[in-house]
XYZ file of C-alpha atoms in Angstrom:
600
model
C 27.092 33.270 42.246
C 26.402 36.959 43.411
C 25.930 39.293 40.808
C 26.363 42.759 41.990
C 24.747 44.998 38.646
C 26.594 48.466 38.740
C 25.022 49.868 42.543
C 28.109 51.084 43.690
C 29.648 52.073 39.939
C 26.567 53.332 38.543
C 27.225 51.827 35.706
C 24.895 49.170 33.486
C 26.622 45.866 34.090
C 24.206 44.092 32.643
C 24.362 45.461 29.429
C 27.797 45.738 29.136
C 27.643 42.142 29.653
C 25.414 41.409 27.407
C 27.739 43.836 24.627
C 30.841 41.255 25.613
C 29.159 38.395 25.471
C 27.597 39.203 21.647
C 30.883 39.861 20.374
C 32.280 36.318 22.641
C 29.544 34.529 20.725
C 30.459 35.330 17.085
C 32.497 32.410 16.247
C 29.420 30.585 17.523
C 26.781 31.909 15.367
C 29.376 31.529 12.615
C 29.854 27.495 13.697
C 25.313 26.995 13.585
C 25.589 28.945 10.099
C 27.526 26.518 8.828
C 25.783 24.259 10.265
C 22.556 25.573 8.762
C 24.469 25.782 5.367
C 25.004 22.049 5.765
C 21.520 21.323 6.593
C 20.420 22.776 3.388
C 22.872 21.116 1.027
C 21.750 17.786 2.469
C 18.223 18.719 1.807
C 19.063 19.583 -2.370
C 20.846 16.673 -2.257
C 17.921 14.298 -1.147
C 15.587 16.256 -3.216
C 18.303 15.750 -6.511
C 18.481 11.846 -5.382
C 14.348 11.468 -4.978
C 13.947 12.888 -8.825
C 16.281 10.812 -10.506
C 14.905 7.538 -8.283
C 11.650 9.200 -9.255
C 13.082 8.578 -13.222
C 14.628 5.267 -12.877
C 11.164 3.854 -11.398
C 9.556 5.483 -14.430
C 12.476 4.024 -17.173
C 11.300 0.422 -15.852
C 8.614 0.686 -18.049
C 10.503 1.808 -21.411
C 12.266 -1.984 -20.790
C 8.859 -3.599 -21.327
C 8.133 -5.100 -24.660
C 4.040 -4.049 -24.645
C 6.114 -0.719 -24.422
C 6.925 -0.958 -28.236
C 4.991 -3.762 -29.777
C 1.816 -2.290 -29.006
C -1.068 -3.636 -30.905
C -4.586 -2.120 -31.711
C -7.326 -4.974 -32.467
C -10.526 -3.657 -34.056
C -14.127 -5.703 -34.118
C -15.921 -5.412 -37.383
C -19.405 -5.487 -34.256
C -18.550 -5.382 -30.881
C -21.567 -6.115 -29.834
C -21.027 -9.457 -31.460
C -17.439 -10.258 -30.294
C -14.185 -7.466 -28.667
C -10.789 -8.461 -28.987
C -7.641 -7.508 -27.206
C -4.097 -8.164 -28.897
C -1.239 -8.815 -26.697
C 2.403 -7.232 -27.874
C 3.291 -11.030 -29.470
C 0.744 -10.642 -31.327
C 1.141 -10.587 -35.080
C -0.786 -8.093 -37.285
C -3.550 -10.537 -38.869
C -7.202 -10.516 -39.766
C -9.893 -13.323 -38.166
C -13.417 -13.879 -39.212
C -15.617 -15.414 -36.758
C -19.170 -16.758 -37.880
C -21.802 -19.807 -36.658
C -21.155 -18.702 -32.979
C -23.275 -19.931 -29.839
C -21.879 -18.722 -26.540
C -21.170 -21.002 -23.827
C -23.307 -21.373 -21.081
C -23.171 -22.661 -17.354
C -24.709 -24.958 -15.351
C -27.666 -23.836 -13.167
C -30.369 -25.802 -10.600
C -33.410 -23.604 -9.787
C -35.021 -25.386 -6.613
C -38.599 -25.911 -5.992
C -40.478 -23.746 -3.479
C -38.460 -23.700 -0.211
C -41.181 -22.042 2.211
C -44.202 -24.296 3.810
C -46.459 -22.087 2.895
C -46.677 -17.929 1.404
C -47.983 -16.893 4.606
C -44.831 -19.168 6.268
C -42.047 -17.842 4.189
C -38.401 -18.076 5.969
C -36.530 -15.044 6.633
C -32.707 -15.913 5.195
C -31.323 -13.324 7.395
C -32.685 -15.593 11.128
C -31.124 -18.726 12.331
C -31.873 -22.327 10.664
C -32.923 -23.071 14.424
C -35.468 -20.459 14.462
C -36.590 -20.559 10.888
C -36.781 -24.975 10.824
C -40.721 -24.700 10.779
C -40.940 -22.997 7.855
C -39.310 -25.097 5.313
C -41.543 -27.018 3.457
C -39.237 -30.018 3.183
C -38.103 -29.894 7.198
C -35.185 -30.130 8.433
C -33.275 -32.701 9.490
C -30.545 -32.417 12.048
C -27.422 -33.632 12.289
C -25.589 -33.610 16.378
C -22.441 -33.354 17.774
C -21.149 -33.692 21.177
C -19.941 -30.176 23.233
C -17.802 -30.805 25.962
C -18.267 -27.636 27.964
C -15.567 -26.575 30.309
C -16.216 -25.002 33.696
C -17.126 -20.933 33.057
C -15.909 -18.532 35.703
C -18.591 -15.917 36.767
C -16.481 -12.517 35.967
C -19.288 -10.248 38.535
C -22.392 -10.770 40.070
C -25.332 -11.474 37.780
C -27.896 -14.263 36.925
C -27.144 -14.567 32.933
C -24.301 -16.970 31.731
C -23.704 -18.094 28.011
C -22.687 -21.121 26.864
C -21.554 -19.666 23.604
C -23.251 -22.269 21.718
C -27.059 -22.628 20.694
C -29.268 -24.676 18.278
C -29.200 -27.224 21.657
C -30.600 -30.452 21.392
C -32.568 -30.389 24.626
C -32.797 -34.042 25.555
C -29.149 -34.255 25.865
C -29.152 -31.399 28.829
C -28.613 -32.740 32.327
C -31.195 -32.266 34.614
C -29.318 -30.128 36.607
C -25.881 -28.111 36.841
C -23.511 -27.463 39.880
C -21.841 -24.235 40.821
C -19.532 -23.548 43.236
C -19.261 -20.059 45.182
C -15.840 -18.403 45.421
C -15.861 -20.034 48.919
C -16.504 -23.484 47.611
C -19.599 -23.905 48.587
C -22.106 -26.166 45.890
C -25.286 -25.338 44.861
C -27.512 -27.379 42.208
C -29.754 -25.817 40.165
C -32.411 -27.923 37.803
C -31.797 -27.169 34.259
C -35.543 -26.002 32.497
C -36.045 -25.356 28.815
C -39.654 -23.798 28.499
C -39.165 -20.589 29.499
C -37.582 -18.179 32.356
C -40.629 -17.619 34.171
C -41.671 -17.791 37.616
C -37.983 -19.286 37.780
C -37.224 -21.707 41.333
C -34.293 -19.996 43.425
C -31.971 -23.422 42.514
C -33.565 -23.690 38.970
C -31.357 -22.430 35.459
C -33.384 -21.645 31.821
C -31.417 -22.878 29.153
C -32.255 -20.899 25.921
C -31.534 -23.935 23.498
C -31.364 -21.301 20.535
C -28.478 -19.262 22.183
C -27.602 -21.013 24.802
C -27.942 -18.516 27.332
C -28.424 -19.712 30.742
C -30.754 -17.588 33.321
C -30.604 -18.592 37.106
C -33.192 -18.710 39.462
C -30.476 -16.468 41.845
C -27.909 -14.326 41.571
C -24.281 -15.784 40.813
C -21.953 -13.716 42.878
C -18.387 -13.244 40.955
C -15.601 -15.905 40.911
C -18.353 -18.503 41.448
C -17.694 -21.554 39.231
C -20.417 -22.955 36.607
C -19.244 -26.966 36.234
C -18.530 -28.041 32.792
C -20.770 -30.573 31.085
C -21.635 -31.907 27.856
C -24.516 -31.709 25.681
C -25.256 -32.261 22.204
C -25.841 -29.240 18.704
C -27.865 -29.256 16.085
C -26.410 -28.383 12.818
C -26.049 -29.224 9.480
C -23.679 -30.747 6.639
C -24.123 -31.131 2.900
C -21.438 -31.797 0.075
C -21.009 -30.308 -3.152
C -19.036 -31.779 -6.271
C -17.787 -29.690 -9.261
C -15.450 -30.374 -12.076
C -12.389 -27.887 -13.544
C -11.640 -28.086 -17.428
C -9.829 -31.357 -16.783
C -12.616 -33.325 -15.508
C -11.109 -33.451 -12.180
C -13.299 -32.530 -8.933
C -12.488 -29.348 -6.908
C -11.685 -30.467 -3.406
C -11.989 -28.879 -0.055
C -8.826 -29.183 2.690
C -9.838 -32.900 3.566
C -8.771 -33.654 -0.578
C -11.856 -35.980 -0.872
C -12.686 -35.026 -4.314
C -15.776 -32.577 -2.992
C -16.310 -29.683 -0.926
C -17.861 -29.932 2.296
C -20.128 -27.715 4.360
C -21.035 -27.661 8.059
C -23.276 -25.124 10.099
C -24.918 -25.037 13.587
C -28.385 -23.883 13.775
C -27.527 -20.390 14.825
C -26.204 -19.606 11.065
C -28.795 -18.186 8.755
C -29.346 -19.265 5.409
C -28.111 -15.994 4.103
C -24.765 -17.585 5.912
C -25.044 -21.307 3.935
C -25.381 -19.064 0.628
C -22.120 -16.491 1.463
C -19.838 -19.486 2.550
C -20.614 -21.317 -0.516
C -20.151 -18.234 -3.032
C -17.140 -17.864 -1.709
C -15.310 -20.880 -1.765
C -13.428 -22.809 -4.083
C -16.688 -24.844 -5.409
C -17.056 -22.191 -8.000
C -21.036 -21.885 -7.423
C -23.078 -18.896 -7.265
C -26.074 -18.936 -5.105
C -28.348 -16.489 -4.187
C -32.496 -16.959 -2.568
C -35.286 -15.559 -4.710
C -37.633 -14.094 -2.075
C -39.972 -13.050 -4.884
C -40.340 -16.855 -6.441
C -39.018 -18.225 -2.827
C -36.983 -20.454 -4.478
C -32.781 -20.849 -4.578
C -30.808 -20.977 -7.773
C -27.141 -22.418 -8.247
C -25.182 -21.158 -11.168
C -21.304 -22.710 -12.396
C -19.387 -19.252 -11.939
C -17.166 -20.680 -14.802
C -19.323 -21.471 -18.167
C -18.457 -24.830 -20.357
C -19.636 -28.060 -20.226
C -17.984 -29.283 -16.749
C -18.263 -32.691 -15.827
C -16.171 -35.511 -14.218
C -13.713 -36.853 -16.681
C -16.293 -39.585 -18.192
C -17.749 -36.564 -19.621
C -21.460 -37.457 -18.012
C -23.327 -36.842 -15.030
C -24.097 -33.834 -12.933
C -21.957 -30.968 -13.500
C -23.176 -30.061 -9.583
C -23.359 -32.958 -8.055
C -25.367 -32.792 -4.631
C -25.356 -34.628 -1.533
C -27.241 -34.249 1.988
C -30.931 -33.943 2.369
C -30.126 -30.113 3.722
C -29.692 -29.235 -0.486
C -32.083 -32.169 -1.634
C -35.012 -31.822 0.854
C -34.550 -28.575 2.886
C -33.833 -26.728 -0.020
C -35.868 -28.063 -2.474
C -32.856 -28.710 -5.101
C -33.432 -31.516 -7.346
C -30.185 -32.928 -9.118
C -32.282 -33.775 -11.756
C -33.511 -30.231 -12.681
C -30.056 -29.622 -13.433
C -29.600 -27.432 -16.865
C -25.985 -28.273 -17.950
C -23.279 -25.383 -19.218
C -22.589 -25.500 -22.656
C -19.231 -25.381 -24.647
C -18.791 -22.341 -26.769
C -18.684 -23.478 -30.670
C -18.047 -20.853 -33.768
C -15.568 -21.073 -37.172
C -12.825 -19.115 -37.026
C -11.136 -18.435 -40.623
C -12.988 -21.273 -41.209
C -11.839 -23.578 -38.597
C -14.789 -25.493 -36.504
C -14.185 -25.559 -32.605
C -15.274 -24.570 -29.459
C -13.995 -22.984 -25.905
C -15.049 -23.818 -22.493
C -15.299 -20.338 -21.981
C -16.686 -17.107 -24.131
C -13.364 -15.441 -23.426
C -10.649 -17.211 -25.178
C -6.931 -16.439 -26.953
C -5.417 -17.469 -30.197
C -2.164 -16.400 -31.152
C -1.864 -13.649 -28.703
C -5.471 -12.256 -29.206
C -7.936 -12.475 -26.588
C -11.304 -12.614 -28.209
C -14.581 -12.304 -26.190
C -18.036 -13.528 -27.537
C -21.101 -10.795 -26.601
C -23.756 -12.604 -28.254
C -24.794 -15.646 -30.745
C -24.299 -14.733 -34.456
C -24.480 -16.503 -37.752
C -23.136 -13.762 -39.920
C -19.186 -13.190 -40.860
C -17.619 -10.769 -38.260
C -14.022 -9.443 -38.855
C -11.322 -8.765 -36.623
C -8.332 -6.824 -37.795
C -4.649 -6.910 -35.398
C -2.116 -4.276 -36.124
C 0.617 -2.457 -34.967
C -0.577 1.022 -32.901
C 2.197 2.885 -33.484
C 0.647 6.352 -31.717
C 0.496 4.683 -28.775
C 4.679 3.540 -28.654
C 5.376 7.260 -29.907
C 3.729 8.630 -26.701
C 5.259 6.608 -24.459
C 8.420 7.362 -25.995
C 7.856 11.338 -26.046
C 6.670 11.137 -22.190
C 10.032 9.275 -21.405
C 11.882 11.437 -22.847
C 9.699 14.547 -21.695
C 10.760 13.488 -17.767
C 14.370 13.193 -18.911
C 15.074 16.352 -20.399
C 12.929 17.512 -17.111
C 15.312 15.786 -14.913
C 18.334 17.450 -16.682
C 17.009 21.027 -16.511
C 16.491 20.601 -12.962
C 20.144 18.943 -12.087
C 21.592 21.495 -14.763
C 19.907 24.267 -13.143
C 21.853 22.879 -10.009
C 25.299 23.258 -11.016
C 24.773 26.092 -12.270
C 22.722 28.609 -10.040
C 24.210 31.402 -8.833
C 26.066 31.345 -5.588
C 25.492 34.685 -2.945
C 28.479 34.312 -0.558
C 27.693 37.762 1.033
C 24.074 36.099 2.248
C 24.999 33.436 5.250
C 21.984 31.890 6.903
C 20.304 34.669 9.316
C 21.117 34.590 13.130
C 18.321 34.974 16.022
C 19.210 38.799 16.387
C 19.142 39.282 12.615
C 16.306 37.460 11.872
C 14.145 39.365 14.625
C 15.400 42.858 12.943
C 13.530 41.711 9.477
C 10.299 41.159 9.011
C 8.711 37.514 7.533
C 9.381 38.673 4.026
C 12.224 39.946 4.184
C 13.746 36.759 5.938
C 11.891 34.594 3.222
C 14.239 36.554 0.334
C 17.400 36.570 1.709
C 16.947 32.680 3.189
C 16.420 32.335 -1.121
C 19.658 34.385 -1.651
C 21.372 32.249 0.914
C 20.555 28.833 0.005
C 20.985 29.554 -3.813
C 23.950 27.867 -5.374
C 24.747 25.286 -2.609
C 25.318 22.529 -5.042
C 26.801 24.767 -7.774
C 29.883 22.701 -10.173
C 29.112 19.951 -7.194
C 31.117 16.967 -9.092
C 28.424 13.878 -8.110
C 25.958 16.164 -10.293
C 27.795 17.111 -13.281
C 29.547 13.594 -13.780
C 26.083 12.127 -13.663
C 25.303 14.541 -15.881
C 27.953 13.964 -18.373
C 27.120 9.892 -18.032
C 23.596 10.343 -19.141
C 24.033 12.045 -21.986
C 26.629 9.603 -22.830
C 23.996 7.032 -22.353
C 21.947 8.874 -25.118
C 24.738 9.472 -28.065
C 26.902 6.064 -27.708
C 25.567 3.545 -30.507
C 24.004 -0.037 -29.178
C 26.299 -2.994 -30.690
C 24.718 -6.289 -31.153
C 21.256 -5.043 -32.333
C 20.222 -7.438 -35.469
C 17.706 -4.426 -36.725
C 18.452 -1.537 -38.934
C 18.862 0.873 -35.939
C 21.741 1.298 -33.850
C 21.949 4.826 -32.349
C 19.277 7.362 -30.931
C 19.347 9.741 -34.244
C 18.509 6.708 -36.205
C 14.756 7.125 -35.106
C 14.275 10.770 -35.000
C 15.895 11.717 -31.869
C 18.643 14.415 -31.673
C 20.266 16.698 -29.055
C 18.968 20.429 -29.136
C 21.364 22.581 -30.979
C 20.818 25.102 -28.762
C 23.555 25.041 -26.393
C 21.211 27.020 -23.357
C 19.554 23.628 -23.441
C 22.497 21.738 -22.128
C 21.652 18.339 -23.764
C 18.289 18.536 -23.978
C 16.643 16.109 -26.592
C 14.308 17.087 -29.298
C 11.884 14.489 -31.190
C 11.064 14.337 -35.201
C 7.677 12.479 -34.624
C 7.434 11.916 -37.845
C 10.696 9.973 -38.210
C 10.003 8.078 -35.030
C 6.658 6.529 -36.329
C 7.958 5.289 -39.490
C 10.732 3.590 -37.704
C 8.758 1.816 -35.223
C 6.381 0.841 -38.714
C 9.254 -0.341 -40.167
C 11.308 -2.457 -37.230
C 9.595 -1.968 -33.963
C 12.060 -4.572 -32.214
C 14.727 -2.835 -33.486
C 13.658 0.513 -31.353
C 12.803 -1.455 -28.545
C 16.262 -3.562 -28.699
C 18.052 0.168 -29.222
C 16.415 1.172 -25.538
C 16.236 -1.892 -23.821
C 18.757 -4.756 -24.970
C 20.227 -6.473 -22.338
C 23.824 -7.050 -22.466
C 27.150 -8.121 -20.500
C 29.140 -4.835 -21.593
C 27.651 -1.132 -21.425
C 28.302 -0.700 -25.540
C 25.428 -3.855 -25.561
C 23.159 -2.150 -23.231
C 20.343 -0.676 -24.398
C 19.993 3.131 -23.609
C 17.302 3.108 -21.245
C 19.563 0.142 -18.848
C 22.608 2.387 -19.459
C 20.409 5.368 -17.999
C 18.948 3.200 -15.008
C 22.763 2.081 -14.116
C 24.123 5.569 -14.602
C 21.300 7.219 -12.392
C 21.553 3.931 -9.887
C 25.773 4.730 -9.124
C 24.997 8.630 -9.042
C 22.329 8.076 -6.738
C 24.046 6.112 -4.527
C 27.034 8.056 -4.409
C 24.488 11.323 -2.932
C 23.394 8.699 -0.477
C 26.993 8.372 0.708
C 27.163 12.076 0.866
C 23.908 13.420 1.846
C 22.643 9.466 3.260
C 18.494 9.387 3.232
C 15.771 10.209 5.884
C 16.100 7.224 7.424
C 19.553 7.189 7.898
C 21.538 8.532 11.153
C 24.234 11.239 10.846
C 26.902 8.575 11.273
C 26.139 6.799 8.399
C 27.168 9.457 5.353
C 29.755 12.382 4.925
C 27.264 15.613 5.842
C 25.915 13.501 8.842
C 28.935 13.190 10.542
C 29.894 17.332 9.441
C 26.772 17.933 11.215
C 28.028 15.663 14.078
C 31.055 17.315 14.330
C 29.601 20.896 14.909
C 26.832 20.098 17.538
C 30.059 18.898 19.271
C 31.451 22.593 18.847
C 28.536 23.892 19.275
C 28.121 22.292 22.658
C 31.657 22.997 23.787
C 31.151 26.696 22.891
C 28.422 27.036 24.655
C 30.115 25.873 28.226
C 32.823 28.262 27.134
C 30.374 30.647 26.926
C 28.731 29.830 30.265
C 32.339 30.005 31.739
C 33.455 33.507 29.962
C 30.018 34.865 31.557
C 30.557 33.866 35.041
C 34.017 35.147 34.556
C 32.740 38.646 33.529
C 30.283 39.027 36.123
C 32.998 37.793 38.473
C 35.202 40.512 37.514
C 32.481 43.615 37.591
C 30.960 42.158 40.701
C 34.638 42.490 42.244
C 34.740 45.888 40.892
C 31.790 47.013 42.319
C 32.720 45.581 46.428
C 35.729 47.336 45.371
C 34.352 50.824 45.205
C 32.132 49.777 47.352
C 35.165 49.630 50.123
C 36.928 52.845 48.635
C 33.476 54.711 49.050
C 32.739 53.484 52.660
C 36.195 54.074 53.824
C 35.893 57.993 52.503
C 32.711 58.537 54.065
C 34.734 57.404 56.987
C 37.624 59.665 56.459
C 35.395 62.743 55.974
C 33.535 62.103 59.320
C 37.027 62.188 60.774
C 37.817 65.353 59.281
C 34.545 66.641 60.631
């Protein structure tokens, strides 16, 4: 459309456009403040639904018995032997004496290298290194069956992807075919790639890389054959508590180990430290010789009780590596008294009636260790839960009860431009103060919780049924709004006295709410309140159709869109209106010039 601004009228159309059009868009800007109004009471909500989730996580752990039956063990030398008490522990004194620690299993090989100046390198392949083991090395071979490789560009190197090649079983020659299907043979050498024949290939029988006498062009086809790899296998047998071997996948009552001669013996020793065979290896290049250690200490043997407790098999371990079964030291069982009781532990970490006891050294002499109740430790726990409730409540009472500014809406594009950063900043504070003031889902969790806290616990056995029993009490100050206040020294001598009792009074289980502990009663109470915010205010990951503020917000980009086509229509309808104005006196003022020249 033609707009015509004021020529003929002298007047500023566009403006007084512009001056309509502000006062047509009011009910707009008053549809996107509510809409920003909305916006922001979603956001409290979330944040109000992410604290008290933020609580009921933390609550889990005030249902957890090492929560209140903590236990402090003490070692009359810890040097000697530490002890840990788990919460079934009972309070109790042990005296440990006539110890000897257990001990594993170890084999300590011979010298591996030929000679010093000959030593092997365990980081290079067993291919490359064979030479310099003292003992050889004898290979094992399995058939490759090579499939046809497809030249991807021009070039003369192609890989097999296998090496440690046992060169008598290469062909004497290969076939490739040209992306045109033309053959051409080429005689398969193993010394080396020089002076290489146009129709002759070097096989590198350590990597398997193949070099040809002339260039491959791409797509040309390298025929499949087979050939036969060098490698090598060896079995190792070890024994659990229970006499019974540790198997591999195959179930064969060992563990079994395979590796081509491109693996290094750095390789052999990391695959077998971290299987299941429960060995620790590692190669001495100081002494050049290998050592084997049981990971697990105890005397671990097949169920006869006798034998190896590594048992060995393949020449690779035997002669290769220089490990003699018969230089085997066997692991020990540990054996001590215990309050006078003889008997011994596969392991130097063991438990007796909820007290894990480790052995640091051998000792003769009497060594005490005392179990009792560490009652400091429940008491902090306690205070911090109850810390990050009466946290929770100041926020959520702060909430419903912050001061609501009706006069300061959420700031338009024109007002916002006319105040400077600051100035927005304060009265965006002003205006987004008291959104979720009296809001019921707030106060009637509110009111639930500290019902939780005052209602007495039936069914506990123990001396104490409600909160103020142990020391706990609401603040009398009624600013505080239900916060709770702690006599320490009341709370310790309960949980002295009857520590299941306090633990039953937060965390008994029960059919009915009266039977619930406090702490469940809290978790279901803040569970139900947060889900009813969800169906209000949904989460992040939610879309607006899916809670009661989503769809609100829905509903008013829908107006908002409408309104603005209105707006696009009232516009056009202005501008059709002055731009008819000014052809108007645009007529009247041609038709008197044309009257006065008359008159002329």
């Amino acid at each position: 459309m033609v707009r015509i601004g004021g020529l003929a009228s002298g007047m500023d159309i566009d403006q007084i456009v512009s001056d309509l059009m502000k006062a047509e868009r009011m009910p707009l800007d008053k549809i996107k403040q509510n809409k920003q109004t909305t916006e922001w009471q979603r956001d409290q909500y979330r944040e109000m639904n992410r604290l008290m989730t933020e609580f009921r996580d933390a609550a889990f752990n005030m249902t957890l018995q090492s929560t209140y039956m903590v236990k402090s063990s003490s070692s009359g030398d810890e040097s000697k032997v530490t002890a840990t008490a788990t919460p079934s522990a009972g309070n109790a004194s042990y005296t440990l004496s006539n110890v000897t620690m257990a001990t594993a299993a170890k084999n300590i090989s011979g010298a591996v290298s030929s000679s010093n100046t000959t030593k092997i390198d365990p980081s290079k392949s067993l291919w490359s290194q064979q030479s310099a083991f003292s003992g050889g090395l004898t290979w094992q071979t399995k058939t490759i069956n090579q499939s046809a490789i497809t030249v991807a560009s021009d070039t003369t190197k192609v890989s097999l992807g296998k090496g440690a090649i046992d060169a008598s079983s290469l062909p004497g020659s290969i076939v490739v075919t040209d992306k045109d299907g033309n053959d051409a043979s080429y005689t398969i050498r193993t010394d080396n790639a020089t002076d290489l024949g146009a129709n002759e290939v070097f096989i590198d029988t350590a990597t398997g890389e193949m070099t040809f006498g002339t260039q491959l062009t791409k797509d040309s086809t390298v025929q499949g054959f087979d050939y036969e790899q060098n490698y090598v296998s060896f079995a190792i047998t070890t024994y659990d508590e229970n006499g019974k071997a540790i198997e591999d996948d195959q179930k064969n009552g060992k563990m079994n180990f395979e590796f081509d001669g491109t693996k290094s013996l750095n390789d052999v020793i990391s695959t077998i430290n971290n299987s299941k065979v429960g060995i620790s290896a590692f190669y001495d290049s100081g002494t050049d010789k290998i050592m084997f250690t049981r990971k697990d200490t105890g005397s671990l043997t097949d169920a006869s009780g006798t034998g190896p407790q590594m048992k060995l098999e393949g020449t690779f371990l035997t002669q290769t590596l220089k490990l003699d079964q018969t230089n085997e030291q066997s692991g020990t069982d540990a054996t001590f008294e215990i309050n006078g009781l003889q008997t011994t532990r596969k392991s130097n970490t063991f438990t007796v009636s909820g007290v894990s006891f480790t052995l640091q050294d051998n000792f003769t002499a009497p060594v005490r260790v005392n179990v009792s109740n560490n009652t400091d430790k429940a008491v902090e726990s306690i205070k911090d839960f109850v810390t990050k409730y009466n946290e929770l409540i100041a926020t959520l009472n702060g909430k419903t009860t912050e001061e609501r500014y009706r006069d300061y809406s959420p700031l338009t594009d024109a007002q916002r431009e006319s105040l400077t950063d600051k100035q927005a900043e304060q009265w965006e504070e002003k205006a987004k103060s008291g959104l979720l003031k009296n809001d019921s889902i707030l106060s009637s969790g509110l009111n639930q919780m500290r019902s939780n806290w005052y209602s007495a616990v039936s069914g506990i056995t123990g001396e104490f049924k409600q909160l103020t029993d142990i020391g706990i009490t609401t603040s009398t100050n009624y600013m505080d709004r239900g916060k709770l206040v702690i006599n320490e020294t009341k709370l310790k001598e309960a949980l002295e006295k009857d520590p299941q009792s306090v633990m039953d009074l937060f965390s008994k289980n029960g059919e009915t709410t009266s039977e619930k502990g406090i702490v469940r009663r809290l978790r279901e109470s803040v569970a139900d309140t947060v889900s009813k915010i969800e169906q209000r205010a949904g989460r992040s990951t939610w879309t607006n159709t899916q809670f009661v503020l989503g769809r609100n917000l829905r509903d008013m980009d829908d107006q908002i869109s409408r309104f603005e086509s209105r707006l696009v229509q009232v516009e056009d309808r202005y501008w059709r209106q002055f731009t008819a104005m000014e052809k108007a006196i645009q007529n009247s003022n041609a038709q008197s010039m044309q009257l006065s020249q008359y008159f002329a």
